[in-house]
Structure formats: structure tokens, C-alpha cells
Amino acid sequence: MALAVFLTVPVVAGPAAAQTAVAEASMHALSIGDATLTELVLPVGVTWRVAGVRLDANTAFASARYERDGVASSISGLTDLTLRVMIPMMEDRGRIIVAGNVPTGTAALSADQIPVAGVITTDLLTLPVRSFGTGAGVTTGFAVAQPLGGWVVGGVLVYRVGSAFEPVVGTAGTQAAEFRPGSELRLRLGVERPSLSGVTVRGAISWSRFADDEADDQPLFSRGDRLMAQVVTEFPFLRGAASVYAWNLYRSGSELMLDATPQPTPSSNLLGAGAAVSHPLTPELTIRPRAELLVQTGEVGFGAGDGWITRLGSAATYLLGPVRLEPAALLQLGTLEGQAVFGLVLRGGVLWQR
């Protein structure tokens, strides 16, 4: 997934419009030392709600280009299509979740696409598309939420199984290896406490355990566990509202098993914190300035992965009947493995609902 920086931490999906359609365009342009990285993403999502059952369909067209030392590497095309159904139960306090990953994206990479495919996975960059294709997959799970005193407490338990695919295009006379991602078990627990003074506190913690990845039915990679904690506080501010948030993603050490001696990889950590303000200028127009700091340590993605990035910018919301327009711009400054990082994020979105 593209790493999500959550400003809210919902326990389960709340009421939604009967029909919702979302279209967005985003552009991330970065320089990392002497290298440049650009990613353009055009995601499209549709939501239906019929008799309490929610159906989602999401995909995107994406193009990523990485250039270093005069050598360019690029990938373009559709990403995988994700279909999800959530069925209410327990008097709407629970959800049965069934999701499918349809392999419409680019799963098999040529040799000249591998450099950009590796860079876009770097957690610190938090790009919206970090993989163009992962083969078919099925996710099943259950979510539940229950009031408890002045709190709402809930949890989500899901299990994902992926099919085998060829991650690298075979060359003449060479059979490409068949890669099978390890299944994933994910548990997420969340709490929320609204108050009469307008202050709302949300928190969540999620844990993922993975089976070993395999290549040609032989163990290849042990990914270790992932642990993520999040907290956000929202409160009234001037004529609008403000939020202060923090989150931390920890990945335990992993092992690459190419031969009889496993090659260990150290653990990694990504810490994020920030603040955002929502300020209405008119009944139709609201601006949302934002500041954020990310700090990454450990051997992940581009180089060793140690670095930090600060982001400053603003988004806006303009209401036009059933249509909501959401442009945004962010400036990025920081370092990654001792190299200066400078970048710009431009985003524009349209949401229609009824």
C-alpha cells in the first residue's frame, strides 16, 4: 500500500452517501541528491451503499520516473483494481469484510524498471503508489465497534492471501521465477472519545504478521512483523477546527534466504507528527493549512533509509452543490541517507455524492 498518514482513525466505516464517486490527480516531484523522482497518480474510486451493504471499487493510473547518473527508469500504467464489500451485522455494530485484488496492474518488471520500483517503496517518501501490481489476492475479515462509557471501542481482524506471479520479466531462454507473497494476518484496535466541549481524541494500534514469501515454492524472504500506533486530537479553533496527530510505524528485522545462510536486515522505524487547521473563509470555501515532520531510521527502501522530511502547505475545499473540489499543495524539505531532499506535492480532487 501507499503508506497512509491518517488524520482520523475510524474504528469501522460510518454512514455513507448512497452513491459516492471520487477522482483525484496528484504529482510528487522530488530531488534526492543528484537523483530525481517523479510520480503522477490519477486514482478513481466509486462507492455504492445498498440496503446497508457498502461496495467500493478503486484503481488508478500511475506513472513513476527515477533518474540517477543520467540513467532513467520508469513505469506507467494501471495499478491493481481493488473491490471491497462490507456487510453490516450485530445491529450495525459490526461489518463482515470481503475484498479482492484484481491484477490489472504491472506485476512483472523488466530489468530497467527495477530501480524506480525499489525507490518508490521507501516509507519516508509516503508516495501514493508504492507498487504497480502484486497479483491476485483475497482479503476476508470482521470489524466491530461498541460504546463503552464515554468511549467507542472497536477492532478489525483481517486475513489476506495472495496468488503467485512473476515479478521479473523472463529473458530469452530464461524462465522467470514465480513469486508467492506470504499471507498476512492483521489486527487493529481503536478507541474514540468525543466530548461536550468539542474535543475529540482517537487512537489506534495495528499489528501485522506475515508468512514467508516464496520463490519457486522455496522460502525467499521473512518480512517480520509490523506495528503501527496512531493518535489524533481534534478541537475547535477560531472559526473552524484544528487537529494534532502523531503516528509510528515499526518494522521488525527480516531475513533474506537466498542460500543456506539467511541474510538478516535490521529493524526500521518511521515516526510522523503534525498539525492541521480547518478554517472556513466563506460557507463554500474552507482552507486547511498543514505542517508535518517525518523521521525514518533503519535499512529500508532507498539506501540505508535514515532521514527526515518536513512538509508545509495547505489544502482547500470548495463546495459546489453535490460536488466538492479539493486542491492542495505541499513543500517538502529534508535528507535521505545524507542526501538533500527537496520536493513539491500538488493534488486536486473532485468528490460527488448524493
GROMACS .gro file of C-alpha atoms in nm:
model
  354
    1MET     CA    1   0.000   0.000   0.000
    2ALA     CA    2   0.084   0.363  -0.023
    3LEU     CA    3   0.164   0.450   0.336
    4ALA     CA    4  -0.144   0.631   0.479
    5VAL     CA    5  -0.086   0.928   0.708
    6PHE     CA    6  -0.411   0.922   0.900
    7LEU     CA    7  -0.559   1.247   1.031
    8THR     CA    8  -0.852   1.050   1.168
    9VAL     CA    9  -0.860   0.695   1.295
   10PRO     CA   10  -1.204   0.544   1.231
   11VAL     CA   11  -1.283   0.219   1.407
   12VAL     CA   12  -1.536   0.099   1.149
   13ALA     CA   13  -1.692   0.263   0.849
   14GLY     CA   14  -1.966   0.506   0.938
   15PRO     CA   15  -2.273   0.606   0.742
   16ALA     CA   16  -2.204   0.699   0.384
   17ALA     CA   17  -2.391   0.853   0.099
   18ALA     CA   18  -2.590   0.613  -0.117
   19GLN     CA   19  -2.357   0.683  -0.406
   20THR     CA   20  -2.013   0.844  -0.400
   21ALA     CA   21  -1.760   0.896  -0.677
   22VAL     CA   22  -1.408   1.028  -0.626
   23ALA     CA   23  -1.147   1.134  -0.882
   24GLU     CA   24  -0.808   1.279  -0.795
   25ALA     CA   25  -0.481   1.378  -0.956
   26SER     CA   26  -0.156   1.410  -0.763
   27MET     CA   27   0.202   1.481  -0.858
   28HIS     CA   28   0.505   1.419  -0.636
   29ALA     CA   29   0.829   1.570  -0.770
   30LEU     CA   30   1.144   1.509  -0.565
   31SER     CA   31   1.517   1.557  -0.592
   32ILE     CA   32   1.728   1.324  -0.375
   33GLY     CA   33   2.087   1.437  -0.401
   34ASP     CA   34   2.170   1.420  -0.771
   35ALA     CA   35   1.875   1.191  -0.845
   36THR     CA   36   1.520   1.291  -0.938
   37LEU     CA   37   1.194   1.109  -0.876
   38THR     CA   38   0.852   1.197  -1.016
   39GLU     CA   39   0.525   1.016  -0.961
   40LEU     CA   40   0.194   1.113  -1.123
   41VAL     CA   41  -0.119   0.937  -0.996
   42LEU     CA   42  -0.478   0.958  -1.119
   43PRO     CA   43  -0.684   0.748  -0.876
   44VAL     CA   44  -1.053   0.681  -0.926
   45GLY     CA   45  -1.291   0.538  -0.668
   46VAL     CA   46  -1.660   0.458  -0.659
   47THR     CA   47  -1.875   0.369  -0.359
   48TRP     CA   48  -2.227   0.229  -0.354
   49ARG     CA   49  -2.444   0.174  -0.049
   50VAL     CA   50  -2.743  -0.055  -0.098
   51ALA     CA   51  -2.962  -0.168   0.193
   52GLY     CA   52  -2.676  -0.110   0.435
   53VAL     CA   53  -2.422  -0.304   0.227
   54ARG     CA   54  -2.125  -0.096   0.113
   55LEU     CA   55  -1.937  -0.171  -0.208
   56ASP     CA   56  -1.611   0.001  -0.308
   57ALA     CA   57  -1.409  -0.013  -0.629
   58ASN     CA   58  -1.071   0.164  -0.657
   59THR     CA   59  -0.793   0.178  -0.913
   60ALA     CA   60  -0.551   0.434  -1.054
   61PHE     CA   61  -0.337   0.525  -1.350
   62ALA     CA   62   0.016   0.597  -1.233
   63SER     CA   63   0.348   0.694  -1.386
   64ALA     CA   64   0.678   0.696  -1.196
   65ARG     CA   65   1.020   0.803  -1.325
   66TYR     CA   66   1.356   0.786  -1.146
   67GLU     CA   67   1.677   0.923  -1.295
   68ARG     CA   68   2.026   0.897  -1.150
   69ASP     CA   69   2.368   0.944  -1.313
   70GLY     CA   70   2.198   1.003  -1.648
   71VAL     CA   71   2.016   0.668  -1.641
   72ALA     CA   72   1.635   0.678  -1.630
   73SER     CA   73   1.397   0.411  -1.503
   74SER     CA   74   1.020   0.440  -1.543
   75ILE     CA   75   0.690   0.254  -1.503
   76SER     CA   76   0.348   0.362  -1.630
   77GLY     CA   77   0.006   0.203  -1.639
   78LEU     CA   78  -0.291   0.097  -1.432
   79THR     CA   79  -0.250  -0.026  -1.078
   80ASP     CA   80  -0.441  -0.326  -0.948
   81LEU     CA   81  -0.818  -0.293  -0.911
   82THR     CA   82  -0.943  -0.333  -0.553
   83LEU     CA   83  -1.302  -0.444  -0.490
   84ARG     CA   84  -1.445  -0.447  -0.137
   85VAL     CA   85  -1.779  -0.541   0.016
   86MET     CA   86  -1.876  -0.460   0.377
   87ILE     CA   87  -2.188  -0.628   0.512
   88PRO     CA   88  -2.343  -0.493   0.835
   89MET     CA   89  -2.443  -0.721   1.122
   90MET     CA   90  -2.499  -0.709   1.500
   91GLU     CA   91  -2.743  -0.419   1.463
   92ASP     CA   92  -2.489  -0.227   1.256
   93ARG     CA   93  -2.215  -0.254   1.521
   94GLY     CA   94  -2.015  -0.495   1.309
   95ARG     CA   95  -1.903  -0.548   0.950
   96ILE     CA   96  -1.808  -0.857   0.753
   97ILE     CA   97  -1.534  -0.755   0.508
   98VAL     CA   98  -1.455  -0.930   0.180
   99ALA     CA   99  -1.207  -0.773  -0.063
  100GLY     CA  100  -1.039  -0.882  -0.382
  101ASN     CA  101  -0.727  -0.760  -0.560
  102VAL     CA  102  -0.770  -0.789  -0.937
  103PRO     CA  103  -0.428  -0.796  -1.113
  104THR     CA  104  -0.487  -0.519  -1.366
  105GLY     CA  105  -0.151  -0.358  -1.285
  106THR     CA  106   0.210  -0.423  -1.388
  107ALA     CA  107   0.338  -0.710  -1.172
  108ALA     CA  108   0.622  -0.834  -1.396
  109LEU     CA  109   0.904  -0.577  -1.422
  110SER     CA  110   1.177  -0.553  -1.683
  111ALA     CA  111   1.536  -0.503  -1.569
  112ASP     CA  112   1.531  -0.130  -1.645
  113GLN     CA  113   1.218  -0.082  -1.430
  114ILE     CA  114   1.365  -0.231  -1.113
  115PRO     CA  115   1.544   0.088  -0.991
  116VAL     CA  116   1.227   0.300  -0.984
  117ALA     CA  117   1.025   0.011  -0.840
  118GLY     CA  118   1.270  -0.005  -0.548
  119VAL     CA  119   1.281   0.369  -0.476
  120ILE     CA  120   0.903   0.424  -0.464
  121THR     CA  121   0.872   0.169  -0.180
  122THR     CA  122   1.069   0.395   0.058
  123ASP     CA  123   0.844   0.460   0.358
  124LEU     CA  124   0.977   0.811   0.422
  125LEU     CA  125   0.859   0.936   0.082
  126THR     CA  126   0.498   0.821   0.151
  127LEU     CA  127   0.414   0.808  -0.218
  128PRO     CA  128   0.051   0.727  -0.304
  129VAL     CA  129   0.152   0.434  -0.528
  130ARG     CA  130   0.432   0.210  -0.398
  131SER     CA  131   0.360  -0.091  -0.618
  132PHE     CA  132   0.212  -0.118  -0.966
  133GLY     CA  133   0.098  -0.477  -0.927
  134THR     CA  134   0.104  -0.762  -0.675
  135GLY     CA  135  -0.102  -1.034  -0.841
  136ALA     CA  136  -0.446  -1.155  -0.741
  137GLY     CA  137  -0.540  -1.162  -0.374
  138VAL     CA  138  -0.834  -1.212  -0.140
  139THR     CA  139  -0.887  -1.048   0.200
  140THR     CA  140  -1.152  -1.153   0.450
  141GLY     CA  141  -1.219  -1.007   0.791
  142PHE     CA  142  -1.451  -0.875   1.055
  143ALA     CA  143  -1.485  -0.531   1.218
  144VAL     CA  144  -1.681  -0.439   1.529
  145ALA     CA  145  -1.740  -0.126   1.739
  146GLN     CA  146  -1.911  -0.091   2.076
  147PRO     CA  147  -1.984   0.209   2.303
  148LEU     CA  148  -1.820   0.172   2.643
  149GLY     CA  149  -1.888   0.450   2.890
  150GLY     CA  150  -1.794   0.773   2.715
  151TRP     CA  151  -1.575   0.587   2.465
  152VAL     CA  152  -1.629   0.390   2.147
  153VAL     CA  153  -1.403   0.082   2.132
  154GLY     CA  154  -1.358  -0.132   1.825
  155GLY     CA  155  -1.136  -0.365   1.632
  156VAL     CA  156  -1.068  -0.514   1.290
  157LEU     CA  157  -0.924  -0.858   1.216
  158VAL     CA  158  -0.838  -0.943   0.854
  159TYR     CA  159  -0.651  -1.219   0.673
  160ARG     CA  160  -0.504  -1.175   0.324
  161VAL     CA  161  -0.389  -1.444   0.081
  162GLY     CA  162  -0.210  -1.361  -0.244
  163SER     CA  163  -0.157  -1.570  -0.555
  164ALA     CA  164   0.175  -1.640  -0.724
  165PHE     CA  165   0.303  -1.413  -1.002
  166GLU     CA  166   0.625  -1.340  -1.191
  167PRO     CA  167   0.780  -1.018  -1.054
  168VAL     CA  168   1.051  -1.000  -1.323
  169VAL     CA  169   1.009  -1.047  -1.697
  170GLY     CA  170   1.196  -1.353  -1.818
  171THR     CA  171   1.467  -1.313  -2.079
  172ALA     CA  172   1.521  -1.526  -2.388
  173GLY     CA  173   1.592  -1.881  -2.281
  174THR     CA  174   1.540  -1.797  -1.912
  175GLN     CA  175   1.234  -1.889  -1.710
  176ALA     CA  176   1.127  -1.612  -1.470
  177ALA     CA  177   1.095  -1.713  -1.105
  178GLU     CA  178   0.743  -1.745  -0.967
  179PHE     CA  179   0.695  -1.533  -0.656
  180ARG     CA  180   0.428  -1.608  -0.397
  181PRO     CA  181   0.378  -1.340  -0.127
  182GLY     CA  182   0.328  -1.466   0.225
  183SER     CA  183  -0.021  -1.443   0.370
  184GLU     CA  184  -0.089  -1.159   0.616
  185LEU     CA  185  -0.281  -1.154   0.944
  186ARG     CA  186  -0.366  -0.804   1.065
  187LEU     CA  187  -0.526  -0.693   1.391
  188ARG     CA  188  -0.629  -0.333   1.454
  189LEU     CA  189  -0.773  -0.192   1.776
  190GLY     CA  190  -0.911   0.161   1.804
  191VAL     CA  191  -1.076   0.394   2.053
  192GLU     CA  192  -1.256   0.726   2.022
  193ARG     CA  193  -1.379   0.968   2.285
  194PRO     CA  194  -1.588   1.268   2.180
  195SER     CA  195  -1.661   1.530   2.445
  196LEU     CA  196  -1.921   1.801   2.501
  197SER     CA  197  -1.653   2.071   2.477
  198GLY     CA  198  -1.586   1.975   2.115
  199VAL     CA  199  -1.255   1.796   2.179
  200THR     CA  200  -1.231   1.450   2.021
  201VAL     CA  201  -0.950   1.202   2.089
  202ARG     CA  202  -0.886   0.899   1.868
  203GLY     CA  203  -0.623   0.633   1.892
  204ALA     CA  204  -0.541   0.305   1.720
  205ILE     CA  205  -0.279   0.035   1.717
  206SER     CA  206  -0.237  -0.228   1.445
  207TRP     CA  207  -0.018  -0.537   1.421
  208SER     CA  208   0.063  -0.746   1.112
  209ARG     CA  209   0.225  -1.089   1.095
  210PHE     CA  210   0.341  -1.233   0.760
  211ALA     CA  211   0.415  -1.584   0.640
  212ASP     CA  212   0.739  -1.627   0.445
  213ASP     CA  213   0.748  -1.512   0.082
  214GLU     CA  214   0.841  -1.790  -0.160
  215ALA     CA  215   1.015  -1.814  -0.497
  216ASP     CA  216   0.950  -2.128  -0.700
  217ASP     CA  217   0.800  -2.289  -0.386
  218GLN     CA  218   1.116  -2.225  -0.181
  219PRO     CA  219   1.143  -1.980   0.115
  220LEU     CA  220   1.277  -1.645  -0.005
  221PHE     CA  221   1.205  -1.368   0.244
  222SER     CA  222   1.082  -1.343   0.601
  223ARG     CA  223   0.932  -0.994   0.641
  224GLY     CA  224   0.897  -0.986   1.017
  225ASP     CA  225   0.615  -0.803   1.195
  226ARG     CA  226   0.474  -0.453   1.152
  227LEU     CA  227   0.341  -0.248   1.440
  228MET     CA  228   0.173   0.089   1.392
  229ALA     CA  229   0.033   0.325   1.656
  230GLN     CA  230  -0.165   0.643   1.589
  231VAL     CA  231  -0.324   0.917   1.796
  232VAL     CA  232  -0.508   1.234   1.693
  233THR     CA  233  -0.680   1.511   1.888
  234GLU     CA  234  -0.934   1.743   1.724
  235PHE     CA  235  -1.061   2.061   1.888
  236PRO     CA  236  -1.235   2.391   1.797
  237PHE     CA  237  -1.001   2.663   1.673
  238LEU     CA  238  -1.106   3.017   1.580
  239ARG     CA  239  -1.399   2.979   1.337
  240GLY     CA  240  -1.308   2.623   1.246
  241ALA     CA  241  -1.121   2.329   1.394
  242ALA     CA  242  -0.767   2.202   1.438
  243SER     CA  243  -0.604   1.863   1.480
  244VAL     CA  244  -0.273   1.748   1.625
  245TYR     CA  245  -0.157   1.398   1.542
  246ALA     CA  246   0.130   1.153   1.569
  247TRP     CA  247   0.194   0.801   1.442
  248ASN     CA  248   0.475   0.547   1.441
  249LEU     CA  249   0.538   0.254   1.207
  250TYR     CA  250   0.784  -0.010   1.330
  251ARG     CA  251   0.908  -0.300   1.117
  252SER     CA  252   1.092  -0.579   1.293
  253GLY     CA  253   1.406  -0.733   1.145
  254SER     CA  254   1.368  -0.952   0.837
  255GLU     CA  255   1.569  -1.226   0.667
  256LEU     CA  256   1.656  -1.285   0.302
  257MET     CA  257   1.703  -1.657   0.240
  258LEU     CA  258   1.888  -1.682  -0.092
  259ASP     CA  259   2.122  -1.958   0.026
  260ALA     CA  260   2.184  -2.177   0.328
  261THR     CA  261   2.284  -1.874   0.536
  262PRO     CA  262   1.996  -1.626   0.589
  263GLN     CA  263   2.091  -1.261   0.544
  264PRO     CA  264   1.933  -1.055   0.824
  265THR     CA  265   1.804  -0.699   0.775
  266PRO     CA  266   1.781  -0.465   1.077
  267SER     CA  267   1.452  -0.329   1.202
  268SER     CA  268   1.326   0.008   1.079
  269ASN     CA  269   1.109   0.283   1.217
  270LEU     CA  270   0.910   0.574   1.073
  271LEU     CA  271   0.776   0.842   1.305
  272GLY     CA  272   0.535   1.111   1.192
  273ALA     CA  273   0.380   1.410   1.370
  274GLY     CA  274   0.194   1.716   1.255
  275ALA     CA  275  -0.087   1.964   1.289
  276ALA     CA  276  -0.363   2.086   1.058
  277VAL     CA  277  -0.619   2.365   1.078
  278SER     CA  278  -0.956   2.383   0.904
  279HIS     CA  279  -1.065   2.745   0.866
  280PRO     CA  280  -1.383   2.847   0.675
  281LEU     CA  281  -1.346   3.167   0.475
  282THR     CA  282  -1.699   3.153   0.331
  283PRO     CA  283  -1.983   2.898   0.358
  284GLU     CA  284  -1.847   2.737   0.040
  285LEU     CA  285  -1.469   2.775   0.084
  286THR     CA  286  -1.252   2.627   0.361
  287ILE     CA  287  -0.872   2.631   0.377
  288ARG     CA  288  -0.667   2.368   0.565
  289PRO     CA  289  -0.302   2.463   0.627
  290ARG     CA  290  -0.081   2.178   0.749
  291ALA     CA  291   0.268   2.113   0.886
  292GLU     CA  292   0.425   1.769   0.929
  293LEU     CA  293   0.756   1.607   1.023
  294LEU     CA  294   0.863   1.252   0.930
  295VAL     CA  295   1.173   1.080   1.071
  296GLN     CA  296   1.292   0.743   0.938
  297THR     CA  297   1.563   0.513   1.073
  298GLY     CA  298   1.669   0.168   0.960
  299GLU     CA  299   1.758  -0.019   0.644
  300VAL     CA  300   1.455   0.025   0.418
  301GLY     CA  301   1.395   0.141   0.062
  302PHE     CA  302   1.638   0.392  -0.089
  303GLY     CA  303   1.990   0.344   0.051
  304ALA     CA  304   2.006   0.272   0.424
  305GLY     CA  305   1.688   0.473   0.471
  306ASP     CA  306   1.790   0.708   0.754
  307GLY     CA  307   1.646   1.055   0.702
  308TRP     CA  308   1.377   1.310   0.773
  309ILE     CA  309   1.131   1.522   0.577
  310THR     CA  310   0.926   1.823   0.681
  311ARG     CA  311   0.616   1.926   0.487
  312LEU     CA  312   0.445   2.263   0.479
  313GLY     CA  313   0.143   2.356   0.273
  314SER     CA  314  -0.232   2.382   0.252
  315ALA     CA  315  -0.540   2.223   0.106
  316ALA     CA  316  -0.875   2.381   0.034
  317THR     CA  317  -1.234   2.262  -0.002
  318TYR     CA  318  -1.487   2.434  -0.227
  319LEU     CA  319  -1.849   2.319  -0.222
  320LEU     CA  320  -2.042   2.344  -0.546
  321GLY     CA  321  -2.377   2.177  -0.486
  322PRO     CA  322  -2.322   1.797  -0.466
  323VAL     CA  323  -1.963   1.843  -0.590
  324ARG     CA  324  -1.665   1.907  -0.360
  325LEU     CA  325  -1.339   2.040  -0.507
  326GLU     CA  326  -1.019   1.979  -0.308
  327PRO     CA  327  -0.689   2.128  -0.436
  328ALA     CA  328  -0.372   2.103  -0.224
  329ALA     CA  329   0.000   2.193  -0.239
  330LEU     CA  330   0.285   2.089  -0.007
  331LEU     CA  331   0.655   2.179   0.000
  332GLN     CA  332   0.896   1.905   0.117
  333LEU     CA  333   1.246   1.956   0.262
  334GLY     CA  334   1.476   1.706   0.430
  335THR     CA  335   1.752   1.448   0.390
  336LEU     CA  336   1.768   1.079   0.299
  337GLU     CA  337   2.087   0.882   0.360
  338GLY     CA  338   2.279   1.206   0.393
  339GLN     CA  339   2.147   1.347   0.064
  340ALA     CA  340   1.933   1.658   0.045
  341VAL     CA  341   1.567   1.608  -0.038
  342PHE     CA  342   1.358   1.881  -0.197
  343GLY     CA  343   1.016   1.834  -0.346
  344LEU     CA  344   0.668   1.953  -0.422
  345VAL     CA  345   0.333   1.778  -0.392
  346LEU     CA  346   0.039   1.904  -0.598
  347ARG     CA  347  -0.302   1.746  -0.564
  348GLY     CA  348  -0.650   1.811  -0.695
  349GLY     CA  349  -0.961   1.610  -0.616
  350VAL     CA  350  -1.330   1.603  -0.704
  351LEU     CA  351  -1.590   1.426  -0.491
  352TRP     CA  352  -1.954   1.381  -0.593
  353GLN     CA  353  -2.216   1.228  -0.368
  354ARG     CA  354  -2.588   1.201  -0.328
   0.00000   0.00000   0.00000
